[in-house]
Structure formats: structure tokens, C-alpha cells
PDB file of C-alpha atoms in Angstrom:
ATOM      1  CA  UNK A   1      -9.578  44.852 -13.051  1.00  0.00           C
ATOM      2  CA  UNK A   2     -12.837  44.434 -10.972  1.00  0.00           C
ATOM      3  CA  UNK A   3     -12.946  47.003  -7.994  1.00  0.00           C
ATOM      4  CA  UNK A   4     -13.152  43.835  -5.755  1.00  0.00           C
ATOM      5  CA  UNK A   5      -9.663  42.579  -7.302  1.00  0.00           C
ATOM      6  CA  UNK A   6      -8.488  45.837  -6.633  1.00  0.00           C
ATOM      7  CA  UNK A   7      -9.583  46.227  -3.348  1.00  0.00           C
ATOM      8  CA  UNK A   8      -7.275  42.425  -2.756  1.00  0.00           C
ATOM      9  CA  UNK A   9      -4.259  44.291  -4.608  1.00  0.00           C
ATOM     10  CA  UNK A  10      -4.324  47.457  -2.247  1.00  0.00           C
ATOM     11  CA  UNK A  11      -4.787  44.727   0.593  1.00  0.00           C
ATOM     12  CA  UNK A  12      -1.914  42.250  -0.153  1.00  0.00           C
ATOM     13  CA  UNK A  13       0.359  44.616  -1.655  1.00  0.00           C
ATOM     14  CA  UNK A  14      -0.388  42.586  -4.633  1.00  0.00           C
ATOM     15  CA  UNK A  15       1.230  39.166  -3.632  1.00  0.00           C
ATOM     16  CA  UNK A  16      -0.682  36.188  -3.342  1.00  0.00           C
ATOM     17  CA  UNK A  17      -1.574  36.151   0.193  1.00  0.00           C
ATOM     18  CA  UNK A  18      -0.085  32.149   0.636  1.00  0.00           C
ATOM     19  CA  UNK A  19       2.545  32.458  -1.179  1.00  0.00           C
ATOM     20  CA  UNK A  20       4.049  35.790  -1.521  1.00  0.00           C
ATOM     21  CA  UNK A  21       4.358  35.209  -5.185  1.00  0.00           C
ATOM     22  CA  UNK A  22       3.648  38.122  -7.667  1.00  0.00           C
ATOM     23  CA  UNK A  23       2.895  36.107 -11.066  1.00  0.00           C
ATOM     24  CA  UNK A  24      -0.265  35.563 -11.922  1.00  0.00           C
ATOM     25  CA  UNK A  25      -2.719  36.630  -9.423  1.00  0.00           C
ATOM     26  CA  UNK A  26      -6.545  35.708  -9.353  1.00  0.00           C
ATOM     27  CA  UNK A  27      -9.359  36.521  -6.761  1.00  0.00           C
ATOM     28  CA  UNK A  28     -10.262  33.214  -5.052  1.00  0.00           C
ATOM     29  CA  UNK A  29     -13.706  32.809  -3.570  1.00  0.00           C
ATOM     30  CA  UNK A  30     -13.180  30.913  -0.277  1.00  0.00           C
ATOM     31  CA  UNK A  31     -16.386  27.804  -1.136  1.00  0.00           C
ATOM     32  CA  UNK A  32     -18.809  27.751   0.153  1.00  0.00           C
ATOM     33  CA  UNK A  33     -19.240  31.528  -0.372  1.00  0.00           C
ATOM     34  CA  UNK A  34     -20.155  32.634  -4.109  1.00  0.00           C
ATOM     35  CA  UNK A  35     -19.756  36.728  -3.577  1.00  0.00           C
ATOM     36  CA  UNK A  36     -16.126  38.054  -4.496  1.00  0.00           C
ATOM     37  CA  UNK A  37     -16.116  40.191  -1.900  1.00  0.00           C
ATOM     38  CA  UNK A  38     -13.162  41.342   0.814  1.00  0.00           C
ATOM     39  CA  UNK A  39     -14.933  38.986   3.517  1.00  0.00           C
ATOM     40  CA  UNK A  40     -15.398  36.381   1.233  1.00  0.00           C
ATOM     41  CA  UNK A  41     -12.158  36.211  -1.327  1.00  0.00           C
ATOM     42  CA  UNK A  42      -8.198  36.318  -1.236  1.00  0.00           C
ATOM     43  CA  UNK A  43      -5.800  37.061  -3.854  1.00  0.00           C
ATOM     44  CA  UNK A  44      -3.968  34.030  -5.097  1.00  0.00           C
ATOM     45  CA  UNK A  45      -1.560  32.528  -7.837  1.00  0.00           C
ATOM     46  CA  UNK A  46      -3.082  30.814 -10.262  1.00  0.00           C
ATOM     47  CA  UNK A  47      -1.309  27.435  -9.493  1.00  0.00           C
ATOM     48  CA  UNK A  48      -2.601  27.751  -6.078  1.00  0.00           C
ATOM     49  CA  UNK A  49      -6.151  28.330  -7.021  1.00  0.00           C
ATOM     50  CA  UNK A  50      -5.655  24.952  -9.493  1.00  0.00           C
ATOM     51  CA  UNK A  51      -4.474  23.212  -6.618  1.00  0.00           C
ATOM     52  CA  UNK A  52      -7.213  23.592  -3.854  1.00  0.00           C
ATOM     53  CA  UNK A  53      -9.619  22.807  -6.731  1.00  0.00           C
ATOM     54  CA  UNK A  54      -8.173  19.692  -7.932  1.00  0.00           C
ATOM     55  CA  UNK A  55      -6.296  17.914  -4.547  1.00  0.00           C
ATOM     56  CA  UNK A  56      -4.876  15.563  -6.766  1.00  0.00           C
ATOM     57  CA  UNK A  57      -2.456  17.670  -8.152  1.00  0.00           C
ATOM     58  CA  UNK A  58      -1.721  19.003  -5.037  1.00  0.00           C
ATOM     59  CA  UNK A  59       2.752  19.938  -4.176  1.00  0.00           C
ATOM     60  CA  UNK A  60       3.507  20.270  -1.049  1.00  0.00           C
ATOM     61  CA  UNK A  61       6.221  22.363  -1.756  1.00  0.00           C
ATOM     62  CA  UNK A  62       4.126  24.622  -3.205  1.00  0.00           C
ATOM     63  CA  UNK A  63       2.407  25.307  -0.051  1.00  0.00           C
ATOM     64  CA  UNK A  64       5.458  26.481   2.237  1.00  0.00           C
ATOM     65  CA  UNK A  65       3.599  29.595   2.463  1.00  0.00           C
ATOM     66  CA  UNK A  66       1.606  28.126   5.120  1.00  0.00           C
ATOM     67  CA  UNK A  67       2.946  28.577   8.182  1.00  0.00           C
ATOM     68  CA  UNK A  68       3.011  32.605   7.163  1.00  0.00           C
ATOM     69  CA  UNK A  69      -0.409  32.631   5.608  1.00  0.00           C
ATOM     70  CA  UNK A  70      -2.307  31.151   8.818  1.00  0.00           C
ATOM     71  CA  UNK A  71      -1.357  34.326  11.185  1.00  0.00           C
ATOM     72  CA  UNK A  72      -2.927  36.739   8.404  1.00  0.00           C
ATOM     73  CA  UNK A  73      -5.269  38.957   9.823  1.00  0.00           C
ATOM     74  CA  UNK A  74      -7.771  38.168   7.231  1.00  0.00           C
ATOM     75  CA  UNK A  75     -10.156  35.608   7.669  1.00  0.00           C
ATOM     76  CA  UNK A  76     -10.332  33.940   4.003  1.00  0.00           C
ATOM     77  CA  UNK A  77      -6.807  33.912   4.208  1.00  0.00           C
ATOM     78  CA  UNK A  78      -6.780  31.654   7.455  1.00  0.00           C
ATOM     79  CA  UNK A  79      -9.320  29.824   6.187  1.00  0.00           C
ATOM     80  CA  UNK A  80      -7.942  28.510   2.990  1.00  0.00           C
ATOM     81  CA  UNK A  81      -4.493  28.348   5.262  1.00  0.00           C
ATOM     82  CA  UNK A  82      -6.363  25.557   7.928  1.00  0.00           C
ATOM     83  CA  UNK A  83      -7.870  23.793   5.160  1.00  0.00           C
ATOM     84  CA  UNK A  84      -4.215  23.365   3.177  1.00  0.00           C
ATOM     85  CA  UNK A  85      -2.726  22.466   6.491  1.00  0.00           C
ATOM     86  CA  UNK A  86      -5.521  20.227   7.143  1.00  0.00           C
ATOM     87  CA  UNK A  87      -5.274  18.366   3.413  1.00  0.00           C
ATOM     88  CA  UNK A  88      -2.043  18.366   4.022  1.00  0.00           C
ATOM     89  CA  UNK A  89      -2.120  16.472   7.192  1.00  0.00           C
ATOM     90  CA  UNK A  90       0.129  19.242   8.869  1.00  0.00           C
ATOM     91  CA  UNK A  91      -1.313  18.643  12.542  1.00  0.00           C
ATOM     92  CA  UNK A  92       1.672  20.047  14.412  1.00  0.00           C
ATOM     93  CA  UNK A  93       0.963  23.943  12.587  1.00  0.00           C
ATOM     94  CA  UNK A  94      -3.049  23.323  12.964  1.00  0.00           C
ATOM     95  CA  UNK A  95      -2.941  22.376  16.239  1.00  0.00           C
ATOM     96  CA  UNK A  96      -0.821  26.229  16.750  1.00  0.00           C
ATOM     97  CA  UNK A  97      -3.711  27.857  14.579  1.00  0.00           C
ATOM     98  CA  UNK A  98      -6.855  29.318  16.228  1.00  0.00           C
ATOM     99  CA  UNK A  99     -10.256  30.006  14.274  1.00  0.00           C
ATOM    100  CA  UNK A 100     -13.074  31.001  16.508  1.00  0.00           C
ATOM    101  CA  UNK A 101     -16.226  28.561  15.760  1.00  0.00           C
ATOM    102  CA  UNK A 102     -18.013  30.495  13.296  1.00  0.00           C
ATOM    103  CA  UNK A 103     -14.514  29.948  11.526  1.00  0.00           C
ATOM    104  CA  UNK A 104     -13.709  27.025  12.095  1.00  0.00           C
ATOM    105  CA  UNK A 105     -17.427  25.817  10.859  1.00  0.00           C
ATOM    106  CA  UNK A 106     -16.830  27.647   7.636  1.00  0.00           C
ATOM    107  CA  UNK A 107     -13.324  25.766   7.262  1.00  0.00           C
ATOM    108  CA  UNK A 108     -14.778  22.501   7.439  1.00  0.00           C
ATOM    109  CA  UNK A 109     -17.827  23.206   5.268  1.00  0.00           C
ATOM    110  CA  UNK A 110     -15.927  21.550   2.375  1.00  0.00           C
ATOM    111  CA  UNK A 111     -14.887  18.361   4.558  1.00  0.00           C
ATOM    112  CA  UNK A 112     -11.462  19.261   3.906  1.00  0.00           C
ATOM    113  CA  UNK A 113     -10.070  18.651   7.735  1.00  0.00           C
ATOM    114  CA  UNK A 114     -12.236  15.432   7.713  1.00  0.00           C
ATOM    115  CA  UNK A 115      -9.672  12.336   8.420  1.00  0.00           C
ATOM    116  CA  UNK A 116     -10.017   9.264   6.046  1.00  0.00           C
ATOM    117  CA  UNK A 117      -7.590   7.324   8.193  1.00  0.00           C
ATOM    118  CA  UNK A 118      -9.107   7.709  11.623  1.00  0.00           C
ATOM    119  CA  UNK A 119     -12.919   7.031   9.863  1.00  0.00           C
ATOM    120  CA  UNK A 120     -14.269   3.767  10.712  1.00  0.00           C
ATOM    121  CA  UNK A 121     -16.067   2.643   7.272  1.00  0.00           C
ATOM    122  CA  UNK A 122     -18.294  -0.503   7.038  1.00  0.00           C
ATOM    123  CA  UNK A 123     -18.193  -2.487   3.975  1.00  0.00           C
ATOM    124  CA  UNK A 124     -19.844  -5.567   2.448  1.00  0.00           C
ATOM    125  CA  UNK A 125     -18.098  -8.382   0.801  1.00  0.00           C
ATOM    126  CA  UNK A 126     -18.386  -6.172  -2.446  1.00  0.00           C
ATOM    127  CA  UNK A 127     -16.471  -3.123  -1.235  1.00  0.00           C
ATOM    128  CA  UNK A 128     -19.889  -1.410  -1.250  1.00  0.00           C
ATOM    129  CA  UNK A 129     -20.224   1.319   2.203  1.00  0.00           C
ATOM    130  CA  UNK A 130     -22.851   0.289   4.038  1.00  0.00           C
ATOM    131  CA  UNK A 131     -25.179   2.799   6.885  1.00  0.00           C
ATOM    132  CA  UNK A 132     -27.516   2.467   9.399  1.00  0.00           C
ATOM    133  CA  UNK A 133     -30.531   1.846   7.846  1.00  0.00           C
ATOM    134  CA  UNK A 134     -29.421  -0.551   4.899  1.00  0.00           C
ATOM    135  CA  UNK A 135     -30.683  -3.632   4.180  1.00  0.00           C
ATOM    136  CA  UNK A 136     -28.379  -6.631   3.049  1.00  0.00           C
ATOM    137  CA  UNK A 137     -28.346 -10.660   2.636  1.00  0.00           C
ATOM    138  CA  UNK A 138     -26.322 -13.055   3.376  1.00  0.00           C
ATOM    139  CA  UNK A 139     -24.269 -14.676   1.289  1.00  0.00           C
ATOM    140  CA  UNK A 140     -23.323 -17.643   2.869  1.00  0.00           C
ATOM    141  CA  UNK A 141     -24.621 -20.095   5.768  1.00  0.00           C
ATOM    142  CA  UNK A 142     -23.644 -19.048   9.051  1.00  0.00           C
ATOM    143  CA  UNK A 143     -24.007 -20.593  12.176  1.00  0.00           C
ATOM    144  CA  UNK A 144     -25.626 -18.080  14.903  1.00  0.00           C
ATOM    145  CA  UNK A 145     -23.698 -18.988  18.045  1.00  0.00           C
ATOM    146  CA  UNK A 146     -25.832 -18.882  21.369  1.00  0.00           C
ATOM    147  CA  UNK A 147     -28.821 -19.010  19.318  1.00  0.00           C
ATOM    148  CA  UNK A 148     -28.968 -22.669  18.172  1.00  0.00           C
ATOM    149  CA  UNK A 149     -30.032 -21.931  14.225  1.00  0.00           C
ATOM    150  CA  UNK A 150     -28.483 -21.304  11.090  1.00  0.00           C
ATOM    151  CA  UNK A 151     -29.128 -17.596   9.157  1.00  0.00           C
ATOM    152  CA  UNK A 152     -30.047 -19.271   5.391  1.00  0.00           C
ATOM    153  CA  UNK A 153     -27.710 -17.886   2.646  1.00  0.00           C
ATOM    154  CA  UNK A 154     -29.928 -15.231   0.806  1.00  0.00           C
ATOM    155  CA  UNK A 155     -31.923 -14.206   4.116  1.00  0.00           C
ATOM    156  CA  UNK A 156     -32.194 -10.369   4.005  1.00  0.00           C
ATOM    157  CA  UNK A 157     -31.170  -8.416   6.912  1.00  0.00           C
ATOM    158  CA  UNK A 158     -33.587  -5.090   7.063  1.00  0.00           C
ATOM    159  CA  UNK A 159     -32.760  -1.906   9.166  1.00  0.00           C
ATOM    160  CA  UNK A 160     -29.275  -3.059   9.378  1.00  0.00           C
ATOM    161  CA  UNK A 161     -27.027  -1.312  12.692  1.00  0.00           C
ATOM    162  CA  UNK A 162     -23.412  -0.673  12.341  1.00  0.00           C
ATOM    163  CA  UNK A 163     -20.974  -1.367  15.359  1.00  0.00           C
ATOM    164  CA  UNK A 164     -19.372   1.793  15.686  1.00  0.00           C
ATOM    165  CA  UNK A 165     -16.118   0.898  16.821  1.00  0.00           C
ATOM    166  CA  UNK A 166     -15.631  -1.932  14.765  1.00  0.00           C
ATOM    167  CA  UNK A 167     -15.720  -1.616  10.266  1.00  0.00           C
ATOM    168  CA  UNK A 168     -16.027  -5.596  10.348  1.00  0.00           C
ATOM    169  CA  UNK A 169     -19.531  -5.906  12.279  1.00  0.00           C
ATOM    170  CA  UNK A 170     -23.077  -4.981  11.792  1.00  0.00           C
ATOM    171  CA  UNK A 171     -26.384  -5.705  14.142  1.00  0.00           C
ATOM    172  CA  UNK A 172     -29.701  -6.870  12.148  1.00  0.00           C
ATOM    173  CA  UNK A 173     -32.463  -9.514  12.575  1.00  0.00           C
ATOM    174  CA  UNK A 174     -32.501 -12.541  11.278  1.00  0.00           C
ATOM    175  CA  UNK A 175     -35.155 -14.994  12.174  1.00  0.00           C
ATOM    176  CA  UNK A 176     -36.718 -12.728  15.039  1.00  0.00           C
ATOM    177  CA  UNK A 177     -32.896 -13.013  16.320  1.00  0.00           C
ATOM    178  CA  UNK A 178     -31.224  -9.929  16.724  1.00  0.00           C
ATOM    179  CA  UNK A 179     -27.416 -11.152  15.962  1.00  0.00           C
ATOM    180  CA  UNK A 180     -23.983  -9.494  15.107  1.00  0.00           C
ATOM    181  CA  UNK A 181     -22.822 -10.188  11.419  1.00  0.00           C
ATOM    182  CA  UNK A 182     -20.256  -9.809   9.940  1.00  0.00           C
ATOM    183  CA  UNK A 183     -19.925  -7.547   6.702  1.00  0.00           C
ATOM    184  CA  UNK A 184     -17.621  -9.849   4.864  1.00  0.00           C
ATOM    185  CA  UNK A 185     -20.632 -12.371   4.739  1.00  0.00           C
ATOM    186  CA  UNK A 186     -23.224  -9.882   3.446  1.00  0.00           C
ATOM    187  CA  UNK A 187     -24.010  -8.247   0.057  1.00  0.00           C
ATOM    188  CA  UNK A 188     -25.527  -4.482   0.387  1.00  0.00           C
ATOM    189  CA  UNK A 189     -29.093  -4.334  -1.496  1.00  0.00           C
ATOM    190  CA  UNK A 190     -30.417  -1.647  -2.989  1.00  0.00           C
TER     191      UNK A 190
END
């Protein structure tokens, strides 16, 4: 046993600090840190550990443990608690859970709290994401209304904008026109 794992034992009474299991215990080095250290680690089960490295395999059930875990005193503990809740989509227990900023930065360092759902993600007719900064071309004719002309299938669109509040539009210039597409029309190039 390293002096750092026992260090965890003496801490957590030798129970993994989610779950309150006592089976198969390993030190877990809240990411991004690298240094097992009492600031940096937390004594969990190995099923845990698997879990929070591969979310696809993730059981809720197994995470009960939560709404325990996220008043420990210890700070990798409540981090590795708000980024379970978070995966989880447990708002109602986050929302309860305070991390001052420092924290709370180190929390989301792994994108963990980040919400797919709420994201607005722009696409072209390929599935492909697009950003600001891309350059496409069209794939079909389209009619530029206001404009009186006709953006030629295969024109490329340079420097491309996305409309923030909307996944189906983009802003670029075609033509010395500076027009709203639409992404379903254009093909991303690389």
C-alpha cells in the first residue's frame, strides 16, 4: 500500500468515499490532476473508477451515493460528486451543491457538466459540424431573395458566420452579397 493510499484509508475509514462500499478500493486521481496526492485523489471502488472512465457503461444505480458524497468535506470528493450529478443530468441535487470557482473550474475541466441538449450545433447537408471560420459550397441553386441573383451550385462560401441562435443558418458572401444560407444546402470543405 502506497503511503498516499494509506493516507485515503485513515481518511475514509476505508470506504469508498461515493459509495460507502468496502470491496475493492483504488486511489482515483480526480483528471485533470496527475499527482496521487490527498488534494488531488479519493478512494474509490473499482466499478466506480471504470465508470467515470468509460460513461458508457455508466448505472445509475450505482451512483446513489451521490447525494451523500457531494456534502464531503473533501474537495476531490465533491468534485467527482458534481461531475456524476452533472453526467447524470441530476439538476435538482446540483443546483443544492456549492463549489467555490476555483472548484467549480476544476469540475468542468473535463466538459463533463457541458449540456449536449441545450448546445446549438450547425451542420451541413453531410452531418459534418461546421464553425466560424469554415468555408463551404453550395450544393444546389438558390435563389437570393432581396438580392435579385442566383448563388451558382458549387460557389464557395469563405469565412463562413454561424447564426447563433439558430443550428439551420449560416452568414457568408456570395457574389460580394453578404446573405443567410442555409446549412442543409451547403457541403463543409476542408
Amino acid at each position: 500500500m502506497t503511503p498516499i493510499e494509506k493516507k485515503l484509508h485513515d481518511r475514509s475509514g476505508s470506504v469508498c468515499e461515493i459509495s460507502g462500499v468496502t470491496e475493492d478500493l483504488v486511489v482515483y486521481t480526480v483528471a485533470p490532476q496527475t499527482t496521487e496526492s490527498l488534494e488531488n485523489s479519493l478512494l474509490i471502488s473499482k466499478k466506480l473508477k471504470n465508470q467515470i472512465e468509460n460513461p458508457e457503461t455508466t448505472d445509475p444505480n450505482d451512483w446513489r451515493g451521490l447525494s451523500d458524497s457531494m456534502w464531503n468535506e473533501h474537495l476531490p470528493v465533491q468534485i467527482v460528486s458534481w461531475r456524476m450529478l452533472a453526467r447524470l443530468k441530476n439538476h435538482d441535487l446540483l443546483e443544492m451543491m456549492y463549489l467555490d470557482e476555483d472548484a467549480l473550474e476544476w469540475a468542468k475541466a473535463t466538459g463533463e457538466g457541458e449540456d449536449e441538449e441545450g448546445k446549438i450545433i450547425h451542420k451541413d447537408s453531410n452531418g459534418n459540424i461546421l464553425n466560424d471560420g469554415d468555408s463551404v459550397v453550395l450544393i444546389k441553386d438558390l435563389d437570393v431573395k432581396g438580392a435579385n441573383f442566383t448563388a451558382k451550385r458549387g460557389a464557395p462560401v469563405h469565412n463562413i458566420k454561424l447564426v447563433w441562435d439558430n443550428a439551420e443558418q449560416i452568414e457568408g458572401r456570395v457574389e460580394g452579397q453578404y446573405i443567410v444560407i442555409l446549412t442543409q444546402y451547403v457541403k463543409k470543405t476542408k
